[in-house]
Coordinates of C-alpha atoms and ligand atoms in Angstrom, one line a residue:
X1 CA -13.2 -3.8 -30.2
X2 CA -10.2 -3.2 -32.6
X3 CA -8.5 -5.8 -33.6
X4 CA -4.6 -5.2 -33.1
X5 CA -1.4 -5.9 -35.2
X6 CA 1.9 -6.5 -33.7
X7 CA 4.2 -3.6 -34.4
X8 CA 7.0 -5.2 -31.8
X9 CA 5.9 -4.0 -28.9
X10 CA 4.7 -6.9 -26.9
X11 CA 8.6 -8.0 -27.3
X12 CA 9.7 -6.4 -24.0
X13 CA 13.0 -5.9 -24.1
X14 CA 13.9 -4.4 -20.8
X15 CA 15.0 -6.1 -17.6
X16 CA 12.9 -4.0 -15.9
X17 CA 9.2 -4.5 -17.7
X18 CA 10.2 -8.5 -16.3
X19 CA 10.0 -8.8 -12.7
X20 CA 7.6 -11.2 -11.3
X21 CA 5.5 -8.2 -9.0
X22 CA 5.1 -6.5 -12.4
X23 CA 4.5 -9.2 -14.3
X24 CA 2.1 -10.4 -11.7
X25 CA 0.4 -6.7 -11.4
X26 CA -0.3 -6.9 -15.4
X27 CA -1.4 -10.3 -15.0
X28 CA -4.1 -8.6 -12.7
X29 CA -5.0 -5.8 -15.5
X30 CA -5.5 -8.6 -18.1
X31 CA -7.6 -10.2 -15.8
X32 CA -9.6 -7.2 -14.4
X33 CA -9.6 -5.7 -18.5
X34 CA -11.2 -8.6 -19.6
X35 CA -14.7 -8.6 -17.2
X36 CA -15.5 -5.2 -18.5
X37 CA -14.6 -6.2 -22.1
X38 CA -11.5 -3.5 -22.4
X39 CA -10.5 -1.5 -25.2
X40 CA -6.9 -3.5 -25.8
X41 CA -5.3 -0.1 -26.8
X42 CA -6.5 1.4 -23.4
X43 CA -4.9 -2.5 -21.6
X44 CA -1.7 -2.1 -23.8
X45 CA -1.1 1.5 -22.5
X46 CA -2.3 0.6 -19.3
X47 CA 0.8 -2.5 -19.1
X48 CA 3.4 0.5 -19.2
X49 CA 5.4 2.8 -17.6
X50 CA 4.9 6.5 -18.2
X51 CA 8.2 7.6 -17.2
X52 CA 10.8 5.6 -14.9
X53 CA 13.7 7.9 -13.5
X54 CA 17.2 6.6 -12.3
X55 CA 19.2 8.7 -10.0
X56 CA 22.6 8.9 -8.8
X57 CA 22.6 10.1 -5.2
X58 CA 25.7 11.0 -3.9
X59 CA 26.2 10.6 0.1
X60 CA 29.4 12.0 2.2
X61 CA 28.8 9.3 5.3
X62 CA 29.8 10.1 8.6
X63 CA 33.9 8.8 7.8
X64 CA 34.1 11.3 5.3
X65 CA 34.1 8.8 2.4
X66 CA 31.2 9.4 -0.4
X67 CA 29.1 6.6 -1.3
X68 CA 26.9 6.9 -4.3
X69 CA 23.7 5.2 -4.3
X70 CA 20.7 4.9 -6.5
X71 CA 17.5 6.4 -6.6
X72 CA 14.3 5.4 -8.4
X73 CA 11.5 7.6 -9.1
X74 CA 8.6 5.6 -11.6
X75 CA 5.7 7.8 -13.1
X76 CA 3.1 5.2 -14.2
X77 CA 0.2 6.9 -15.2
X78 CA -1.3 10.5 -14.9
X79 CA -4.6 10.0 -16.4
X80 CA -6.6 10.6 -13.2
X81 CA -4.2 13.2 -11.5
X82 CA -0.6 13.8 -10.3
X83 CA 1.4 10.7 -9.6
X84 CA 1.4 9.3 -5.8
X85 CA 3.1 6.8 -4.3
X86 CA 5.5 5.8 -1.4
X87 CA 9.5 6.5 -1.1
X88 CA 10.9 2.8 -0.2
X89 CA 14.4 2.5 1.2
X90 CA 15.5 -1.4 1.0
X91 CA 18.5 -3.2 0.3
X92 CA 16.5 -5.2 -2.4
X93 CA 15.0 -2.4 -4.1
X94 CA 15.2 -2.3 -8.2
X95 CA 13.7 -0.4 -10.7
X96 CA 11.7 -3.8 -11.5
X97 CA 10.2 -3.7 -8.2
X98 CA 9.5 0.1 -8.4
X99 CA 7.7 -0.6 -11.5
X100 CA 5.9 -3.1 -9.9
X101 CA 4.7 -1.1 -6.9
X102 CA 3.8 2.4 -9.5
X103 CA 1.4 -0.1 -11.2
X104 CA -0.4 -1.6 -8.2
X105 CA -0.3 2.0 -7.1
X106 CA -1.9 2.9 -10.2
X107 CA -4.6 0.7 -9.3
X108 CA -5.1 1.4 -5.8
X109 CA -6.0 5.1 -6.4
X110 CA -8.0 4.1 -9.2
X111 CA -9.9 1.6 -7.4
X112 CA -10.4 3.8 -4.3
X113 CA -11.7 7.1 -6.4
X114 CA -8.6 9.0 -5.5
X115 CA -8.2 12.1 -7.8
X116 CA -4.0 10.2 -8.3
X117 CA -2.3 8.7 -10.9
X118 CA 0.2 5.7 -9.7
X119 CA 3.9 6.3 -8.8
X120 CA 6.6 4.7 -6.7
X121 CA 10.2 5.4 -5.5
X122 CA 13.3 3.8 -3.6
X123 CA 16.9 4.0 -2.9
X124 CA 19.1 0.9 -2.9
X125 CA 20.3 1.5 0.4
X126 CA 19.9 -1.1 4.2
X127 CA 18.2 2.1 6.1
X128 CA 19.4 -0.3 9.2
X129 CA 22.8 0.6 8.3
X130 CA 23.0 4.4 8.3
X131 CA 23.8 6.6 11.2
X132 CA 20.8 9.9 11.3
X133 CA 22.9 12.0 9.7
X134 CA 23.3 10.0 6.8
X135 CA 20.1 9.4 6.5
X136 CA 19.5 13.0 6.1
X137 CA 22.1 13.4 3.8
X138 CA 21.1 10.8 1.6
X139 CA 17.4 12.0 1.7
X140 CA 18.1 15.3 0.6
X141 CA 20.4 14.8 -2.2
X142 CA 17.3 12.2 -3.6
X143 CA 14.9 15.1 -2.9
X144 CA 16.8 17.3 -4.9
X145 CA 17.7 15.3 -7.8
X146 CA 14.3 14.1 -8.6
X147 CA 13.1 17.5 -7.6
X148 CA 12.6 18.8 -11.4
X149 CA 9.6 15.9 -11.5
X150 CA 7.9 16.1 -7.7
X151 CA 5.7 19.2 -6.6
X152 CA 1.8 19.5 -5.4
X153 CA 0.6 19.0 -8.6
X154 CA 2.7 16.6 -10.3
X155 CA 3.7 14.3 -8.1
X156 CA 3.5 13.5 -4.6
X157 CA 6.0 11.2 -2.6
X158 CA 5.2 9.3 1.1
X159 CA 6.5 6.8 3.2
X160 CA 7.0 3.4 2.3
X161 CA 9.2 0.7 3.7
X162 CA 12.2 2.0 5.7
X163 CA 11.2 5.7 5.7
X164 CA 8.6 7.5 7.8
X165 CA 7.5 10.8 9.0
X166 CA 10.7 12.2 9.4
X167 CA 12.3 11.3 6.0
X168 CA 9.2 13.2 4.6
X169 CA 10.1 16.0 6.6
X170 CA 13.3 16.2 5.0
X171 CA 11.8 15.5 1.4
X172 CA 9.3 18.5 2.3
X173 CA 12.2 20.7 3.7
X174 CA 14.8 20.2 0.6
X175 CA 12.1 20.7 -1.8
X176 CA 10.7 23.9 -0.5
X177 CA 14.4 25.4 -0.5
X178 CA 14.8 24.7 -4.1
X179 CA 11.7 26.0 -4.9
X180 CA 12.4 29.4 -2.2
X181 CA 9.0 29.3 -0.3
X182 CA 7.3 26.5 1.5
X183 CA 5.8 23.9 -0.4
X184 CA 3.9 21.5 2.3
X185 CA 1.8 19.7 -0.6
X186 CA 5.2 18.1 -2.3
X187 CA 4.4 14.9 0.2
X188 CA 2.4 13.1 2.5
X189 CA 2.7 11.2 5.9
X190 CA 4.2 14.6 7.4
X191 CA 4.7 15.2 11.0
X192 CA 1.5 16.9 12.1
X193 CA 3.8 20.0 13.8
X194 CA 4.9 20.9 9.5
X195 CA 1.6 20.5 7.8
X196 CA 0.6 16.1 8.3
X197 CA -2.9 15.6 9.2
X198 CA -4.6 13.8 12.1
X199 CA -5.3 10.1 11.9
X200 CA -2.4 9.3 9.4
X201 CA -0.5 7.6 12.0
X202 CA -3.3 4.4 12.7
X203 CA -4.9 5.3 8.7
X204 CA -4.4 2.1 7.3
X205 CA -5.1 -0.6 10.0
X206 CA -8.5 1.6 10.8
X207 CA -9.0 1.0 7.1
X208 CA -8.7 -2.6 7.2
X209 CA -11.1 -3.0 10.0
X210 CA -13.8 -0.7 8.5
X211 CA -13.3 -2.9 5.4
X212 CA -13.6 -6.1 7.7
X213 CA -16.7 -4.5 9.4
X214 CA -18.4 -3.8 6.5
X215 CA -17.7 -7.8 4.9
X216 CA -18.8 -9.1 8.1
X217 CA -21.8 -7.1 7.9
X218 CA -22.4 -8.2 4.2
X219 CA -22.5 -12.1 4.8
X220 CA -24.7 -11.7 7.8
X221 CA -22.2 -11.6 10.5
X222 CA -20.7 -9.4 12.9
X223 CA -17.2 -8.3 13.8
X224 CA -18.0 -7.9 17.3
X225 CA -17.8 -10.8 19.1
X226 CA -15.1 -12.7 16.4
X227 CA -12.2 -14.0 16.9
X228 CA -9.5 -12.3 15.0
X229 CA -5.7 -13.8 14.4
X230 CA -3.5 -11.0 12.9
X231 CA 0.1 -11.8 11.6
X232 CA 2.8 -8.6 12.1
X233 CA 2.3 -6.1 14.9
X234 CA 3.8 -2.9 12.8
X235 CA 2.2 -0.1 12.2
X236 CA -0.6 -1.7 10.1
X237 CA -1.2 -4.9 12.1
X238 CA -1.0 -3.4 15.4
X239 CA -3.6 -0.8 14.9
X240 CA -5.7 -2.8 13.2
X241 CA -5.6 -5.3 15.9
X242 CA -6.4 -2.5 18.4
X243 CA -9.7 -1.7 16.4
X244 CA -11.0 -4.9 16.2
X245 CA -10.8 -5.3 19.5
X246 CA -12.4 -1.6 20.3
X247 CA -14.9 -2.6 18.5
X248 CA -15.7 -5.7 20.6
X249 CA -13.6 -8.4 18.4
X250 CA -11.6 -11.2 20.3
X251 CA -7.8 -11.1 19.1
X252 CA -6.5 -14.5 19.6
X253 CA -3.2 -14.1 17.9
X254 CA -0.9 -11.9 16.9
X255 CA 2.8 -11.9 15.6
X256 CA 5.8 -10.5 14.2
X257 CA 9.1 -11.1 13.3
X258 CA 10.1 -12.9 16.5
X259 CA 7.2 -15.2 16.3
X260 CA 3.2 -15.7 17.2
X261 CA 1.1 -15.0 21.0
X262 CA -1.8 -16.9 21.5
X263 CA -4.6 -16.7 24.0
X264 CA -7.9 -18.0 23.0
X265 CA -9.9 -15.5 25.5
X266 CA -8.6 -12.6 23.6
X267 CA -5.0 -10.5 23.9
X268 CA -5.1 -7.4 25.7
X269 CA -3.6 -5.3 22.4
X270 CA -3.2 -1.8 24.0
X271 CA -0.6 -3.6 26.9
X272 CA 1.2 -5.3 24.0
X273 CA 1.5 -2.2 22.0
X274 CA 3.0 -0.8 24.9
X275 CA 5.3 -3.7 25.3
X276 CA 6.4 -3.3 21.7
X277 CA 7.0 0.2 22.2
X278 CA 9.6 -0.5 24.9
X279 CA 10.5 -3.5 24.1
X280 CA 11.2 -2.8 19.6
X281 CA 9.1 -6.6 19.9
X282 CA 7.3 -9.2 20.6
X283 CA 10.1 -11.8 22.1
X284 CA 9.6 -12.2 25.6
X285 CA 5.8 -11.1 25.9
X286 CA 4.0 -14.0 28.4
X287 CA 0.3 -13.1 28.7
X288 CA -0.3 -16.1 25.9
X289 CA 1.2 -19.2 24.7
X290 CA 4.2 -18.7 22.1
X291 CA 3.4 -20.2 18.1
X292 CA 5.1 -19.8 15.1
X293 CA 4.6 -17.9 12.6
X294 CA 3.6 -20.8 10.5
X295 CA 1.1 -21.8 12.9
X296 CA -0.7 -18.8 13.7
X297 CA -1.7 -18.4 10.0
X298 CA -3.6 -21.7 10.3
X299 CA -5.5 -20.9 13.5
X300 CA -9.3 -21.7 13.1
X301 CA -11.0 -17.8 13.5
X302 CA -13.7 -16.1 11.8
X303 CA -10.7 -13.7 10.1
X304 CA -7.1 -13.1 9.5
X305 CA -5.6 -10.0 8.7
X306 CA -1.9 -11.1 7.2
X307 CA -0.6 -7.5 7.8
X308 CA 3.1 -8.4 7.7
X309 CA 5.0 -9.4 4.3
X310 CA 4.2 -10.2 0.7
X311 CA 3.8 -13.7 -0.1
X312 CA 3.0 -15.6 3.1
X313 CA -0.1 -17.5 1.7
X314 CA 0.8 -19.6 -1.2
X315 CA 0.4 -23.0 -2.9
X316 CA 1.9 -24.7 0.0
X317 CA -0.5 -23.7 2.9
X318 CA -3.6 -22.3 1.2
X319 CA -5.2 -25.7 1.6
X320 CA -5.1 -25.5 5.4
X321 CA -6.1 -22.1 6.0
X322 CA -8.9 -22.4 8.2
X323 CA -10.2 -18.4 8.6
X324 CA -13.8 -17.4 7.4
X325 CA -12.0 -14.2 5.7
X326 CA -9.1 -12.8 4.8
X327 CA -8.6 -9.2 4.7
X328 CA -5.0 -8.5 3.0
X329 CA -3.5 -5.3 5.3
X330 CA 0.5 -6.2 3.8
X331 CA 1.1 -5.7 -0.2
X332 CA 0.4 -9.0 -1.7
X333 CA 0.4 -11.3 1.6
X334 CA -1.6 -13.9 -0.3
X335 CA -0.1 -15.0 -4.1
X336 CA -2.9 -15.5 -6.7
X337 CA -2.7 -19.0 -6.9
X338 CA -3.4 -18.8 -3.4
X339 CA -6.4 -16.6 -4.0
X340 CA -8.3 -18.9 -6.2
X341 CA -7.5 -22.1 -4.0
X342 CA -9.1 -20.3 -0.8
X343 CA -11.9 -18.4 -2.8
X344 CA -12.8 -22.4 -4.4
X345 CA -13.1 -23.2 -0.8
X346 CA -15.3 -20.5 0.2
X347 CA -12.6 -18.1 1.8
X348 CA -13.9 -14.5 1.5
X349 CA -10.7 -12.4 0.6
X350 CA -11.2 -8.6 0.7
X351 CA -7.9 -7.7 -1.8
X352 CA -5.0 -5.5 -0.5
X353 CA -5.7 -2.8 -3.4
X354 CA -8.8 -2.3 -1.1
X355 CA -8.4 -3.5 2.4
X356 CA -5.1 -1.1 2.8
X357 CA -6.2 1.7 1.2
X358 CA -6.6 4.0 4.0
X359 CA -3.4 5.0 4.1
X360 CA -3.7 6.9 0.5
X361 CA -7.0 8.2 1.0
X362 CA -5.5 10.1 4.7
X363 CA -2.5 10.8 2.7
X364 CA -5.3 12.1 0.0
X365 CA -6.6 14.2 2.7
X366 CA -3.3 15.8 4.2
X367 CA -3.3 17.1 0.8
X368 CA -6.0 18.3 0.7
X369 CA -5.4 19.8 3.8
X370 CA -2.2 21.4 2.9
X371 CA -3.7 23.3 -0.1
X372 CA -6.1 24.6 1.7
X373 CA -4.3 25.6 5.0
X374 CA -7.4 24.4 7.3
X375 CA -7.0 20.9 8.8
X376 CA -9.4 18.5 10.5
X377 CA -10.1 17.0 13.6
X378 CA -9.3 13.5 14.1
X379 CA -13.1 12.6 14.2
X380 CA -13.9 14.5 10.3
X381 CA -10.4 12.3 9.1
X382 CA -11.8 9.0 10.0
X383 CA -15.4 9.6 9.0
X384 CA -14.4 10.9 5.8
X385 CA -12.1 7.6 5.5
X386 CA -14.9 5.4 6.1
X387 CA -17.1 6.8 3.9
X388 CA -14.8 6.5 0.8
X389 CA -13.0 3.0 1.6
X390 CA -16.8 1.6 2.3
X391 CA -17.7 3.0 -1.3
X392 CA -14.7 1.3 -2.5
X393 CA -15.5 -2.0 -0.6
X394 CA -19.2 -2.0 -2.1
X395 CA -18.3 -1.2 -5.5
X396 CA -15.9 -4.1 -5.5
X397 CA -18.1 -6.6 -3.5
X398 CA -21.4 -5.3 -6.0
X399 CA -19.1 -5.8 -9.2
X400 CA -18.1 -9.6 -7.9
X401 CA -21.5 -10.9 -7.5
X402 CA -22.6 -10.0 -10.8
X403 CA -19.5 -10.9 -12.2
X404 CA -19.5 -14.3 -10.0
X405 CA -15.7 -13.2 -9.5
X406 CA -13.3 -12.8 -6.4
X407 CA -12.8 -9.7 -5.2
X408 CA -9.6 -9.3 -6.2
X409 CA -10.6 -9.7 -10.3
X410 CA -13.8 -7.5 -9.0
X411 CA -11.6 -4.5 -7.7
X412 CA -9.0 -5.1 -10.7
X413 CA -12.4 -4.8 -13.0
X414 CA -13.7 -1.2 -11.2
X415 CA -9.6 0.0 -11.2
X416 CA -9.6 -0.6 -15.1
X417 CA -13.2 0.3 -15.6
X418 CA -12.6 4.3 -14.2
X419 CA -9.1 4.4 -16.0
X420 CA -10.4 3.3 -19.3
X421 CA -13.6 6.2 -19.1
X422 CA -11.3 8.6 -17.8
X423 CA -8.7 7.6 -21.1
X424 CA -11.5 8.2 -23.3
X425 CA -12.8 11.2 -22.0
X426 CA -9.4 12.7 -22.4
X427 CA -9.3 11.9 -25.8
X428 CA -5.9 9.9 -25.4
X429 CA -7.1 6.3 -27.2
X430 CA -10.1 6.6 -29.1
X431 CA -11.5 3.4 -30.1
Ligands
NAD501 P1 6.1 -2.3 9.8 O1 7.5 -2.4 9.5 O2 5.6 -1.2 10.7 O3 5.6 -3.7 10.4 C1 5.8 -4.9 9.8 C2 5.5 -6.0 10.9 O4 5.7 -7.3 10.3 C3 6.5 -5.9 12.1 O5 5.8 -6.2 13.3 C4 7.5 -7.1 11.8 O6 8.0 -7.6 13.0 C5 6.5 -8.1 11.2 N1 7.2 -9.1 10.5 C6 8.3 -9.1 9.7 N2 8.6 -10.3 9.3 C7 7.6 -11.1 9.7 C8 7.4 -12.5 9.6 N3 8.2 -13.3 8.9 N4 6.3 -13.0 10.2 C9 5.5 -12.2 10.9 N5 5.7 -10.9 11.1 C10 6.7 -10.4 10.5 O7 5.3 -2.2 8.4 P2 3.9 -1.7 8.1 O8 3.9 -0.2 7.8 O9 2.9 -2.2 9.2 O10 3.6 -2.5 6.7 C11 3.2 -3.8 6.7 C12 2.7 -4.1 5.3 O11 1.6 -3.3 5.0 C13 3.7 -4.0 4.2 O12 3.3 -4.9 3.2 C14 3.3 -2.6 3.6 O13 3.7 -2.4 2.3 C15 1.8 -2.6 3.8 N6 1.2 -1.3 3.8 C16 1.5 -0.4 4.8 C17 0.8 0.9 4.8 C18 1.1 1.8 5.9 O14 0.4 2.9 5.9 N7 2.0 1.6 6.8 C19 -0.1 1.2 3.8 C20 -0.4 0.2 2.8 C21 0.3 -1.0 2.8

C-alpha cells in the first residue's frame, strides 16, 4: 500500500463532484475499497469522472419559438469496456446527478460482470410538457451533438427516466444518418421491429424476482407461498409483482403514485396490469382495501420489493419496517443509514446495484445481438439473464459472509475488487 501525499486534489472544487447521490455513491467505493484492502491510487481514480459533457440542444417547439436546453453526457470510467448508461429526461436533472448515476453505473456493470464501463445522460427538460414532435426534435438534436462520443464501441445510451423505446429509436435513427449506414449497436432498449431484443420490456422486474428466489432459497425458505408487498406498479414493480406471483408468491400489496391496494389473500396482478393499462393507474381499483403509501411499506410480509423512487426507507421508518427482506428494484429506495438500521435488525437487503441489474445485462444482450445480426428467443434471453444475475447475487452473498458485511458493502467490495484487477492488468496504476 503506498502511502499518498496531497498534491490538491482531494480539494474538490466543482459544484458538480458535490452532490449528495455522488457523494453518497463514493461514500460506497470507500466503503467497498476498504474490505479488499484497495490500492488508494486505484480508489482516488476510481472517485472521478472520466469525461463529463455539457450540451446545448437547441429545439424549434411546435409555436415556432426555439428553446435551448441542456444536455448531459458523463463518461465515468472505460476500464472494463465502452461506457453504458441510461438517457434521463427530468426537470431536476444536473450534471451532479448525472455524475452520480455514471458512478453507480460504473458499479453496476462491474458488479454484474458486464464487459461496460459506467456512463449516464439527461436533458433538463419536464418530458410531461412536450408535444411528440418536440420530443423528436429535441431528441435528435441531443443525438447529434453528443454524436462525436456515442457509437457501438464507445459508448452506448438507453432509457432512463422519461424516455423509452421510442426515444431510442430516434437516438438510433439520428446516429446512423450521421454516420451514413445503419448503426443498431449505438443503443439499447430498442423497439424489437429496429434491432431490440426479446425480454427487455419485463428485464428488470424478472431480475428482481430471480434475485429474490435465489435469497429465499439461501436462508432456507421459499418464494412460493410468501407474501410479497411491492411499492410502484411501473414498469419494474409491475412485472416483478407478476413473477412472484407466477411463481406461486402471494402479493398482498401493491402501489403507485395514487396510493397502496391491499388484500391479504393475494391481488390478482395480471387484472391490475390491465387496469393500469387503461386506466394510466391505480386510483379507483376495488378488488382490495385502499392504504397509503406510508402504510404499505410497513406491512408485516416475508419481502418487499420498493420498486418506485429513491429514498423511501430512511431514518424515520427503518425502525418499523417489518418485511423478512428487502430486495431494492428503484435506484436507491433505501438510504444507507437505513441499510445498517434494518441489516442490525436482521433485515436481509439484496442492494439495487444487484437486485435491478437485469435490465443492463438484456440491454448487454441486445448488443450483443445487434453485432451479431442473429437474435434470441424469449426463453435463451431470460435463461441467459438468470444465469448471470444469480452469479452476481452469489458472489455478493459469498463475499458478505466472509466479510460479515451487508450486501450492499459486499457487492460494493466485488464492484471495486474486478475494477482494481482489471486497472492493473492494463497497466494504468501500478502500485
Ligand atoms: P416507472 O415510471 O415505469 O414506474 C414508477 C412507478 O412508481 C409508477 O407506478 C408510479 O406511479 C410509482 N410511484 C411514483 N411515485 C410514487 C410514490 N410516491 N409512491 C409509490 N409509488 C410511486 O419507472 P420504472 O422504470 O419502473 O423505474 C422505477 C425505479 O426502478 C426507478 O428508480 C428506476 O431508476 C429503477 N430502475 C428501472 C429500470 C428499468 O429497466 N425500468 C432498471 C433499473 C432501475
Amino acid at each position: 500500500m503506498s502511502s499518498q501525499k496531497s498534491y490538491g486534489e482531494d480539494l474538490v472544487v466543482e459544484e458538480h463532484l458535490r452532490h449528495p447521490l455522488f457523494l453518497n455513491a463514493l461514500e460506497s467505493v470507500e466503503e467497498g475499497g476498504k474490505l479488499i484492502n484497495a490500492d488508494p491510487n486505484i480508489l482516488a481514480r476510481l472517485k472521478r469522472p472520466k469525461r463529463c459533457i455539457v450540451v446545448s440542444v437547441p429545439v424549434r417547439m411546435d409555436d415556432y419559438n426555439v428553446r435551448v436546453f441542456t444536455g448531459y453526457r458523463v463518461q465515468y470510467n472505460s476500464t472494463l469496456g465502452p461506457y453504458k448508461g441510461g438517457i434521463r429526461y427530468h426537470q431536476n436533472v444536473n450534471m451532479g446527478e448525472v455524475v452520480g448515476l455514471a458512478a453507480l453505473m460504473m458499479i453496476k456493470n462491474s458488479v454484474m460482470g458486464l464487459p461496460y464501463g459506467g456512463g449516464k445522460g439527461g436533458i433538463t427538460v419536464d418530458p410531461t410538457k412536450l408535444s411528440r414532435t418536440e420530443k423528436q426534435n429535441l431528441t435528435r438534436r441531443y443525438t447529434s451533438e453528443i454524436g462525436p462520443f456515442i457509437g457501438p464501441n464507445k459508448d452506448i445510451p438507453a432509457p432512463d427516466v422519461g424516455t423509452d423505446p421510442q426515444t431510442m429509436a430516434w437516438m438510433m435513427d439520428t446516429y446512423s444518418q450521421e454516420q451514413g449506414y445503419t448503426q443498431s449497436g449505438v443503443v439499447t432498449g430498442k423497439p424489437v421491429e429496429i434491432g431490440g431484443s426479446l425480454g427487455r420490456n419485463g428485464a428488470t422486474g424478472l431480475g428482481v424476482v430471480y434475485v429474490a428466489e435465489r435469497i429465499f432459497e439461501r436462508l432456507g425458505r421459499s418464494l412460493k407461498g410468501s407474501r410479497i408487498v411491492v411499492q410502484g406498479f411501473g414498469n419494474v414493480g409491475s412485472h416483478a409483482a407478476l413473477y412472484a406471483s407466477d411463481r406461486g408468491a402471494k402479493v398482498i400489496a401493491v402501489s403507485d403514485v395514487s396510493g397502496g391496494v391491499f388484500n391479504g389473500d393475494g391481488l390478482n396482478v395480471k387484472e391490475m396490469m390491465d387496469y393500469v393499462t387503461k386506466n394510466k393507474s391505480l386510483a379507483g381499483y376495488d378488488r382490495g382495501q385502499r392504504i397509503s403509501n406510508d402504510e404499505l411499506l410497513l406491512l408485516d410480509c416475508d419481502a418487499l420489493f420498493p420498486c418506485a423512487l429513491e429514498g423511501v426507507i430512511g431514518a424515520h421508518n427503518a425502525e418499523k419496517i417489518k418485511a423478512k427482506i428487502i430486495v431494492e428494484g428503484a435506484n436507491g429506495p433505501l438510504t444507507n443509514e437505513a441499510t445498517k438500521i434494518l441489516h442490525k435488525k436482521g433485515v436481509f437487503i439484496v442492494p439495487d446495484i444487484i437486485a435491478n441489474g437485469g435490465g443492463v445485462v438484456v440491454s448487454y444482450f441486445e448488443w450483443v445481438q445487434d453485432s451479431m445480426s442473429f437474435f434470441w428467443d424469449e426463453d435463451e434471453v431470460n435463461s441467459r439473464l438468470k444465469s448471470i444475475i444469480i452469479k452476481a447475487c452469489d458472489r455478493a452473498y459469498t463475499m458478505a459472509q466472509e466479510k460479515n458485511v451487508d450486501m450492499r458493502q459486499a457487492a460494493m467490495a466485488v464492484s471495486i475488487d474486478r475494477l482494481q484487477r482489471a486497472m492493473l492488468l492494463r497497466g494504468l496504476y501500478p502500485r
